[in-house]
């Protein structure tokens, strides 16, 4: 099955005419926004790139409320022989900072992630927009405006936004130079192991404090719990923290990297990933997958709203549901109110959530032998029917339900209230069947499990031993480790005891709008068939496909779904998963050509292109290859 994390927008370069709309939109919202730019620096850049980078920020068309420069004291974490300057040694632009610039000398050196790790604490609101920028570029005057325009779009509510993104899966185009990782190896590529999507901090990342829970903070990777490489690769560590909490990540590009000016030659040059960082990425990712094998698998964010968030309630929910991204409280009196007031309270508690976050509500205690079955049935209903307010057994439709689940948009009033979960209840009839055991494989693998061993095998000591034994180049040894990592990722899961044998196909289905399983295919593609026909494909993130057919000049198909059809003819299809891993099929929907109903077409996404095989009436087989209409290196 093609399953992917939410991935990014590949948007066009912004031209001058587009800025008027961006400025107008942001001007209307600016009074209600808190915008903070955060960055860190090193002693060597105090006299080189930093001043230019800061000057470009204060020249932005959209001005932030505050710019925070994290400048620790004492020895550098990575180079203890060097030290940060004393206050008396600071250049004038930092010793006497301009209005709006805060030089934070109380920051702790956390490595590459210092700017964001420390900067978040300066936000006064959980919904502040905190923008992390590097200190070695001068940014174009519209850089912040474009990032905030995308981040404040209602469709991107609750989403981390970056200029550049990186998403690695076997189905994407291979990085042909993964040993050097040139700048062409960002976007949707395969770097030998699965991870992402990541928001790359190279050209700016926008987050909000609430993404990291009630504290609004996230912690740097600490040894010995995590390998030191996790602290070194802050983009991966940030992506893992966001993925663990179900927060979407997108990258936009919009031509911003080409408009920024590099101030001096950094270690990475023009690349988002410098060569030495490939080991940090691999080593840390294997440790992450050892603890959370499904960390990078797509899923909707799941939050809970309850009258009681006691330890007993959380334990009961954990055993029944599994990993919950966040808990919200509601007053005890709310369940006694009208249904409309109840929905309003739920909407208020989850107002910052993305509209597709799944909200599970408990307005009563976790009592009765059938409580977990009802909870599982409600979740199953909400996951499969995102516009439905799914309520428990016995709900009369007037008073607030004791158990209910729906997407945040449904709770906000765009729902059809229903208790129609009887079809799904058969999934949870078994004593040991529940949503956590049968469907929600996002829990932590405890220490000592087999998953941790695969990460331990990547220890540098093993690498050194392989160098002695194998005698090959460093690149070949790393390739071998990458291969081992891929094999470890592909361990087959068995159906847990007590769960229906067809749980994955009948009980655990998540609507494509929530799982975004078709996001990597979304967009416009051009497909060329071996019989001379051509198609333009427009694929939505929900798997809806509109095909426009034409034929090459002078070529008329001898037979097939489009034989005799006019050049501009089109038809609609829906993508569906198949029993074959990685393969999907098209099912005709709505008005279509008669032949389409008697043909079968399957797709496979491999190495960044779609391979199509169609079995047509008369026993003919048609093969085709689709390429993205606007293939973009550096975009996702």
XYZ file of C-alpha atoms in Angstrom:
636
model
C 0.000 0.000 0.000
C 1.334 3.444 -0.859
C 1.433 5.272 2.465
C 3.316 8.483 3.030
C 3.646 11.327 5.482
C 2.128 14.629 4.652
C 4.480 16.204 2.171
C 5.048 19.525 0.748
C 3.776 22.068 -1.673
C 5.744 22.659 -4.848
C 4.705 26.220 -5.553
C 5.853 28.570 -8.311
C 8.346 31.375 -7.985
C 6.611 34.462 -6.596
C 6.493 37.310 -9.083
C 6.051 40.976 -8.291
C 2.317 40.922 -8.948
C 1.766 38.239 -6.329
C 3.161 40.316 -3.467
C 0.214 42.713 -3.451
C -2.136 39.903 -2.459
C 0.368 38.607 0.113
C 0.776 42.077 1.653
C -2.975 42.708 1.695
C -3.709 39.371 3.364
C -1.010 39.774 6.003
C -1.856 43.418 6.719
C -5.387 42.408 7.684
C -4.096 39.770 10.100
C -0.901 41.408 11.353
C -2.364 42.993 14.557
C -3.401 39.564 15.862
C -0.093 37.809 15.112
C 2.984 37.421 17.288
C 6.036 36.935 15.031
C 9.486 36.126 16.392
C 12.631 35.420 14.377
C 15.231 33.276 16.155
C 18.789 32.355 15.212
C 22.084 31.353 16.748
C 25.648 31.981 15.643
C 29.269 31.034 16.188
C 32.229 33.244 17.124
C 33.675 33.055 13.607
C 30.516 34.569 12.094
C 30.332 37.535 14.461
C 32.712 39.387 12.174
C 31.561 37.876 8.866
C 28.007 36.919 7.925
C 25.909 37.651 11.029
C 25.593 41.424 10.650
C 24.441 41.084 7.037
C 21.921 38.386 7.937
C 20.430 40.538 10.709
C 20.335 43.599 8.443
C 18.322 41.644 5.860
C 15.798 40.646 8.533
C 15.266 44.254 9.596
C 14.791 45.182 5.928
C 11.874 42.768 5.489
C 8.531 44.031 4.165
C 6.925 42.140 7.065
C 8.641 43.116 10.297
C 8.775 40.657 13.216
C 7.908 41.707 16.756
C 11.260 40.478 18.017
C 14.522 39.024 16.716
C 16.274 36.752 19.223
C 19.951 35.937 18.752
C 21.053 33.110 21.046
C 24.678 33.761 21.980
C 25.783 31.448 24.841
C 28.753 32.028 27.106
C 31.801 29.865 27.730
C 33.263 27.055 25.587
C 31.533 25.850 22.423
C 29.752 22.531 22.787
C 31.401 21.081 19.674
C 34.771 22.784 19.956
C 35.577 23.186 23.665
C 38.924 24.734 22.820
C 37.036 27.768 21.473
C 34.860 30.094 23.526
C 32.053 32.534 22.896
C 33.132 36.168 23.353
C 32.672 38.060 26.595
C 30.292 41.035 26.605
C 33.257 43.398 26.319
C 34.396 41.633 23.147
C 31.116 41.923 21.226
C 30.986 43.972 18.030
C 29.065 47.245 18.262
C 25.918 45.947 16.502
C 25.532 43.361 19.309
C 26.933 45.348 22.234
C 24.414 48.094 21.434
C 21.644 46.149 19.685
C 19.085 48.028 17.666
C 15.444 48.166 18.715
C 13.767 44.807 18.187
C 16.969 42.756 18.566
C 17.489 40.727 21.739
C 20.954 39.235 22.273
C 20.312 36.372 24.701
C 23.507 35.624 26.620
C 21.656 33.242 28.967
C 21.163 30.700 26.195
C 22.644 27.234 26.569
C 24.754 25.887 23.721
C 22.718 22.958 22.381
C 24.577 22.534 19.114
C 23.011 23.290 15.710
C 19.482 23.580 17.177
C 20.366 26.261 19.741
C 18.492 29.078 17.986
C 15.115 27.341 17.977
C 15.526 25.382 21.211
C 16.271 28.572 23.129
C 14.219 30.985 21.041
C 10.880 29.303 21.738
C 10.940 30.441 25.348
C 10.716 34.070 24.235
C 7.264 33.563 22.695
C 4.508 34.927 24.925
C 1.692 32.964 23.282
C 1.309 29.297 22.320
C 0.173 30.344 18.847
C 3.112 32.700 18.175
C 4.872 32.195 14.845
C 8.518 31.406 15.613
C 10.736 31.550 12.519
C 14.192 30.009 12.648
C 16.712 31.443 10.166
C 20.389 30.738 9.549
C 23.053 33.371 10.182
C 24.939 33.023 6.886
C 22.442 34.399 4.345
C 20.970 37.768 3.432
C 17.290 37.136 2.780
C 15.206 38.845 0.116
C 12.842 41.539 1.390
C 9.777 39.306 0.948
C 11.218 36.189 2.603
C 9.289 36.461 5.869
C 6.127 37.637 4.127
C 6.014 34.566 1.898
C 6.702 32.166 4.788
C 4.021 33.774 6.977
C 1.543 33.969 4.109
C 1.753 30.190 3.740
C 1.905 29.485 7.482
C -1.208 31.572 8.207
C -3.254 30.038 5.401
C -6.253 28.302 7.067
C -5.430 25.123 5.143
C -2.032 25.043 6.881
C -3.291 25.620 10.405
C -1.312 23.454 12.804
C 1.424 22.826 10.208
C 5.172 23.428 10.398
C 6.273 25.342 7.282
C 9.752 25.491 5.772
C 11.194 26.976 2.618
C 12.966 23.689 1.820
C 11.816 20.182 2.710
C 13.271 16.702 2.483
C 11.371 13.409 2.299
C 13.089 10.075 1.637
C 11.243 6.904 0.613
C 12.179 4.039 -1.743
C 9.463 5.123 -4.195
C 11.005 8.543 -4.796
C 13.747 9.411 -7.281
C 17.147 8.201 -6.076
C 19.807 10.627 -4.998
C 22.538 9.766 -7.478
C 25.217 11.380 -5.353
C 24.259 10.443 -1.816
C 27.924 10.209 -0.845
C 28.263 13.949 -1.393
C 24.606 14.966 -1.074
C 24.632 17.912 -3.375
C 21.806 20.425 -3.298
C 19.934 18.367 -5.886
C 19.288 15.791 -3.209
C 16.542 17.644 -1.398
C 12.829 17.357 -1.966
C 11.306 13.958 -2.697
C 14.284 11.656 -3.052
C 15.522 8.329 -1.764
C 18.662 8.542 0.320
C 18.879 4.859 1.276
C 16.564 4.915 4.305
C 13.063 6.194 5.029
C 12.454 9.417 6.914
C 10.519 12.658 6.733
C 9.180 14.859 5.561
C 11.647 17.153 7.322
C 11.591 20.914 7.466
C 15.130 21.976 6.560
C 16.262 25.012 8.554
C 18.630 26.207 5.814
C 16.171 28.789 4.397
C 13.793 29.150 7.326
C 11.339 27.054 9.336
C 8.124 28.306 10.970
C 6.700 26.571 14.052
C 4.372 27.470 16.921
C 5.139 26.655 20.566
C 2.006 24.566 21.040
C 3.342 22.018 18.536
C 5.600 20.820 21.342
C 2.902 20.300 23.968
C 1.711 22.295 26.984
C 5.224 23.523 27.824
C 5.809 24.929 24.341
C 9.368 23.594 24.427
C 11.294 20.699 22.965
C 14.484 19.208 24.281
C 17.777 18.483 22.579
C 18.779 14.838 22.231
C 20.650 13.752 25.347
C 23.240 11.023 25.751
C 23.245 8.159 26.592
C 19.540 7.919 25.739
C 20.232 9.053 22.175
C 23.391 8.915 20.063
C 25.327 12.153 19.753
C 24.448 12.271 16.046
C 20.852 13.213 16.973
C 22.085 16.434 18.557
C 24.220 17.134 15.496
C 21.343 16.735 13.030
C 18.822 19.256 14.352
C 16.564 19.062 11.259
C 16.003 15.334 11.748
C 15.536 15.724 15.499
C 12.983 18.509 14.993
C 11.182 16.455 12.329
C 11.050 13.462 14.666
C 9.597 15.554 17.489
C 6.924 16.947 15.180
C 6.155 13.535 13.648
C 5.893 11.971 17.102
C 3.214 14.541 17.959
C 1.387 14.137 14.648
C 2.191 17.673 13.439
C 2.195 18.115 9.673
C 5.315 19.405 7.920
C 5.392 21.184 4.569
C 8.005 22.922 2.423
C 7.161 25.545 -0.175
C 10.304 26.740 -2.034
C 8.438 29.531 -3.946
C 11.805 30.539 -5.391
C 13.069 31.911 -2.076
C 16.441 30.081 -2.086
C 17.322 31.699 -5.394
C 16.550 35.159 -4.019
C 18.722 34.783 -0.898
C 22.387 35.750 -0.977
C 25.010 33.594 0.686
C 27.276 35.625 2.954
C 30.632 33.891 2.762
C 31.231 30.196 2.214
C 29.693 28.050 4.935
C 30.608 24.437 5.609
C 27.583 23.316 3.609
C 28.244 25.612 0.675
C 25.040 25.763 -1.356
C 23.838 22.422 -0.072
C 21.146 21.888 2.532
C 23.028 18.807 3.732
C 26.795 18.914 3.924
C 28.630 15.653 3.199
C 29.626 14.722 6.760
C 26.049 15.040 7.899
C 24.912 11.905 6.070
C 26.259 9.715 8.874
C 24.515 11.840 11.512
C 21.237 11.441 9.644
C 21.585 7.669 9.265
C 22.765 6.969 12.790
C 20.110 9.106 14.459
C 17.315 7.814 12.215
C 18.122 4.208 13.060
C 17.950 5.055 16.767
C 14.603 6.786 16.255
C 13.163 3.851 14.303
C 14.450 1.504 16.959
C 12.182 3.210 19.479
C 9.292 4.157 17.157
C 9.285 1.795 14.130
C 6.339 3.640 12.562
C 7.571 7.153 13.304
C 7.599 8.220 9.654
C 4.377 6.481 8.622
C 1.537 8.911 7.849
C -1.252 9.321 10.358
C -3.729 11.941 11.515
C -3.016 13.754 14.751
C -5.095 12.280 17.600
C -6.012 14.446 20.585
C -8.336 13.851 23.523
C -10.703 16.205 25.321
C -11.963 15.020 28.710
C -13.587 16.234 31.920
C -11.098 14.162 33.851
C -7.458 13.918 32.861
C -6.614 11.878 35.924
C -3.932 9.207 35.842
C -6.663 6.548 35.865
C -8.423 8.042 32.824
C -5.149 8.434 30.919
C -4.156 4.863 31.717
C -7.524 3.552 30.528
C -7.322 5.559 27.309
C -3.728 4.502 26.727
C -4.560 0.810 27.030
C -7.502 1.180 24.669
C -6.368 3.814 22.157
C -2.582 3.873 22.331
C -0.463 6.968 21.743
C -2.462 10.207 22.147
C -0.742 13.375 20.961
C -2.275 15.766 23.474
C -4.899 15.973 26.241
C -7.243 18.934 26.741
C -9.475 19.667 29.743
C -13.076 20.854 29.721
C -15.031 22.087 32.762
C -17.071 19.523 34.675
C -20.278 21.434 33.936
C -19.912 21.188 30.155
C -21.376 17.663 29.739
C -24.534 18.928 31.431
C -25.031 21.656 28.833
C -26.801 21.537 25.496
C -25.238 19.701 22.572
C -24.493 23.005 20.779
C -22.729 24.436 23.838
C -20.867 21.146 24.211
C -19.613 21.317 20.614
C -18.627 24.956 21.088
C -16.541 24.024 24.134
C -14.783 21.235 22.245
C -14.114 23.589 19.327
C -12.668 26.199 21.659
C -10.373 23.698 23.396
C -8.986 22.485 20.055
C -9.094 25.825 18.177
C -5.416 25.660 17.167
C -5.628 22.137 15.760
C -5.530 21.399 12.046
C -9.059 20.795 10.761
C -8.214 17.127 10.095
C -6.941 16.371 13.607
C -9.095 13.631 15.127
C -10.629 14.711 18.441
C -11.743 11.993 20.867
C -14.013 13.204 23.673
C -14.726 11.615 27.056
C -17.459 13.367 29.046
C -17.856 10.522 31.506
C -15.773 8.026 33.426
C -14.093 4.978 31.880
C -16.543 2.440 33.247
C -18.116 -0.796 32.062
C -16.761 -3.784 30.238
C -17.842 -2.352 26.897
C -16.187 1.056 27.351
C -13.091 0.250 25.295
C -15.164 -1.315 22.517
C -17.273 1.858 22.270
C -14.170 4.028 22.202
C -12.626 1.879 19.458
C -15.836 1.983 17.421
C -16.032 5.767 17.715
C -12.426 6.151 16.590
C -12.902 3.746 13.700
C -15.911 5.754 12.545
C -14.120 9.114 12.829
C -11.018 7.874 11.019
C -13.053 6.504 8.107
C -15.683 9.292 7.904
C -14.013 12.657 8.573
C -17.202 14.760 8.279
C -19.177 12.689 10.761
C -19.676 13.221 14.478
C -19.418 9.640 15.737
C -21.196 9.023 19.031
C -21.457 6.035 21.314
C -24.286 3.567 21.835
C -27.487 5.009 23.274
C -26.859 8.640 22.355
C -30.203 10.362 21.697
C -28.836 13.283 19.687
C -29.876 16.034 22.085
C -27.582 15.735 25.102
C -23.768 15.584 24.923
C -22.505 12.009 24.326
C -20.300 10.307 26.907
C -17.999 9.054 24.131
C -17.607 10.761 20.766
C -14.993 11.228 18.047
C -14.717 13.431 14.984
C -12.274 15.614 13.119
C -11.749 19.126 14.452
C -13.675 20.509 11.468
C -16.633 18.285 12.312
C -16.647 19.518 15.919
C -16.589 23.070 14.564
C -20.037 22.559 13.149
C -19.499 20.988 9.749
C -20.738 17.568 10.793
C -23.688 15.256 10.531
C -24.322 13.844 13.991
C -24.811 10.100 13.921
C -24.685 7.028 16.087
C -24.254 4.811 13.022
C -21.282 2.774 14.176
C -23.017 -0.620 14.256
C -21.111 -1.888 11.213
C -17.800 -1.308 12.892
C -18.736 -2.735 16.287
C -18.131 -6.284 15.093
C -14.426 -5.421 14.883
C -14.259 -4.943 18.645
C -16.358 -7.867 19.827
C -13.329 -9.862 20.962
C -12.135 -9.422 24.534
C -8.651 -8.329 23.419
C -9.647 -6.372 20.316
C -9.212 -2.613 20.575
C -7.934 0.277 18.506
C -4.475 0.221 20.052
C -3.764 -3.467 19.544
C -5.321 -3.826 16.121
C -4.813 -0.473 14.377
C -2.743 2.228 16.032
C 0.882 1.105 15.725
C 2.492 4.313 16.930
C 3.530 3.342 20.447
C 7.069 3.263 21.715
C 9.100 0.061 21.493
C 10.547 -0.431 24.943
C 14.239 -0.830 25.616
C 15.615 -4.272 24.995
C 13.363 -4.989 22.012
C 14.643 -6.117 18.663
C 14.205 -2.647 17.209
C 16.930 -1.142 19.370
C 19.454 -3.738 18.248
C 19.404 -2.539 14.641
C 20.430 0.931 15.776
C 23.117 -0.409 18.077
C 24.678 -2.309 15.202
C 25.380 1.004 13.514
C 27.752 2.020 16.283
C 30.953 3.617 15.043
C 32.833 0.714 16.605
C 31.110 -1.657 14.199
C 31.896 0.709 11.347
C 35.564 0.710 12.324
C 35.579 -3.096 12.488
C 34.051 -3.323 9.045
C 36.780 -1.043 7.750
C 39.396 -3.494 8.967
C 37.578 -6.596 7.787
C 36.174 -5.347 4.523
C 38.943 -3.123 3.290
C 36.453 -1.228 1.133
C 35.989 2.502 0.790
C 34.053 4.509 3.360
C 31.312 5.019 0.775
C 30.874 1.297 0.157
C 30.753 0.552 3.870
C 28.071 3.174 4.391
C 26.135 1.777 1.411
C 26.200 -1.636 3.095
C 24.883 -0.124 6.301
C 22.153 1.654 4.359
C 21.119 -1.657 2.839
C 20.970 -3.209 6.300
C 18.844 -0.307 7.483
C 16.376 -0.807 4.640
C 16.052 -4.512 5.458
C 15.424 -3.700 9.109
C 12.646 -1.293 8.121
C 10.793 -3.946 6.147
C 10.058 -6.324 8.985
C 6.607 -7.817 8.489
C 3.939 -7.253 11.103
C 1.658 -10.115 12.134
C -1.961 -9.623 13.191
C -2.008 -9.232 17.015
C -3.805 -11.939 18.973
C -7.469 -11.145 19.447
C -7.774 -8.857 16.424
C -9.835 -9.701 13.313
C -7.705 -11.284 10.598
C -8.913 -8.612 8.165
C -8.433 -5.743 10.621
C -6.138 -3.799 8.305
C -8.649 -3.809 5.443
C -11.948 -3.680 7.336
C -11.438 -2.136 10.769
C -8.416 0.125 10.561
C -8.942 2.077 7.372
C -8.163 5.788 7.552
C -9.755 8.175 5.080
C -7.227 9.437 2.479
C -7.941 13.006 3.550
C -6.635 12.173 7.011
C -3.798 9.797 6.116
C -2.764 11.788 3.007
C -1.612 8.518 1.493
C -1.878 9.940 -2.001
C 0.041 13.169 -1.254
C 3.233 12.001 -3.058
C 1.189 11.442 -6.222
C -0.754 14.699 -5.981
C -0.171 17.244 -8.696
C 0.022 17.246 -12.486
C 1.715 14.512 -14.491
C 2.306 13.799 -18.186
C 2.026 10.157 -19.230
C 3.262 8.681 -22.517
C 1.920 5.260 -23.563
C 3.583 2.749 -25.841
C 0.648 2.867 -28.282
C 1.213 6.568 -28.968
C -1.526 7.935 -26.715
C -0.748 10.648 -24.212
C -2.538 11.722 -21.078
C -2.382 14.658 -18.736
C -3.153 13.623 -15.176
C -4.380 15.842 -12.371
C -4.270 13.906 -9.093
C -5.754 15.261 -5.870
C -4.468 14.443 -2.383
C -7.592 12.338 -1.862
C -6.688 10.121 -4.827
C -9.135 11.594 -7.351
C -7.668 11.395 -10.873
C -8.793 13.432 -13.865
C -7.264 12.176 -17.124
C -7.219 14.213 -20.330
C -6.389 12.104 -23.374
C -4.765 12.977 -26.675
C -2.895 11.097 -29.373
C 0.446 11.866 -30.951
C 0.132 13.385 -34.438
C -0.640 10.749 -37.013
C -1.135 8.018 -34.421
C -4.504 6.475 -33.681
C -4.726 3.675 -31.096
C -5.729 0.389 -32.680
C -7.818 -0.452 -29.648
C -8.195 0.474 -26.027
C -10.179 2.574 -23.638
C -9.763 5.672 -25.773
C -10.139 4.231 -29.279
C -12.057 6.775 -31.350
C -12.304 9.297 -28.517
C -11.867 12.993 -29.289
C -8.400 14.451 -28.590
C -9.576 16.529 -25.601
C -11.589 13.748 -23.993
C -11.289 13.232 -20.252
C -12.457 10.802 -17.611
C -12.402 10.582 -13.849
C -11.028 7.801 -11.659
C -10.310 7.088 -8.022
C -7.099 5.497 -6.740
C -7.524 2.400 -4.602
C -4.983 0.272 -2.793
C -4.379 -3.327 -3.818
C -3.167 -6.452 -2.053
C 0.236 -5.940 -3.698
C 2.490 -3.689 -1.674
C 3.295 -0.460 -3.527
C 0.707 -0.989 -6.278
C -2.572 0.919 -6.729
C -5.371 0.658 -9.258
C -7.692 3.156 -10.938
C -11.441 2.730 -10.593
C -13.667 4.708 -12.990
C -16.101 7.090 -11.300
C -18.874 9.192 -12.812
C -19.463 9.376 -16.580
C -16.736 7.587 -18.499
C -16.140 5.918 -21.796
C -17.750 2.461 -21.964
C -14.418 0.794 -22.552
C -13.052 2.241 -19.301
C -15.461 0.103 -17.297
C -14.053 -3.039 -18.894
C -10.364 -2.231 -18.495
C -7.980 -2.479 -15.563
C -5.123 -0.085 -14.916
C -2.570 -0.308 -12.121
C 0.168 2.115 -11.094
C 3.436 1.818 -9.260
C 5.408 4.826 -8.054
C 9.084 4.006 -8.458
C 12.180 6.207 -8.638
C 10.023 9.322 -8.870
C 7.907 8.285 -11.891
C 4.584 6.469 -12.227
C 4.682 3.190 -14.120
C 1.289 2.316 -15.634
C 0.063 -1.022 -16.971
C -3.464 -1.265 -18.413
C -5.315 -4.370 -19.571
C -7.741 -3.205 -22.261
C -10.713 -4.836 -23.992
C -9.689 -7.396 -26.587
C -6.727 -8.603 -24.538
C -4.482 -5.672 -25.374
C -1.937 -4.406 -22.820
C -0.845 -0.781 -22.729
C 2.228 0.410 -20.825
C 3.057 3.982 -19.929
C 5.368 6.174 -17.876
C 4.293 9.405 -16.174
C 6.661 12.163 -15.165
C 5.828 15.222 -13.038
C 4.735 18.178 -15.130
C 6.870 20.540 -13.099
C 9.676 18.396 -11.685
C 11.513 20.595 -9.248
C 14.817 19.941 -7.524
C 14.761 21.478 -4.095
C 10.956 21.373 -3.927
C 8.720 18.874 -2.195
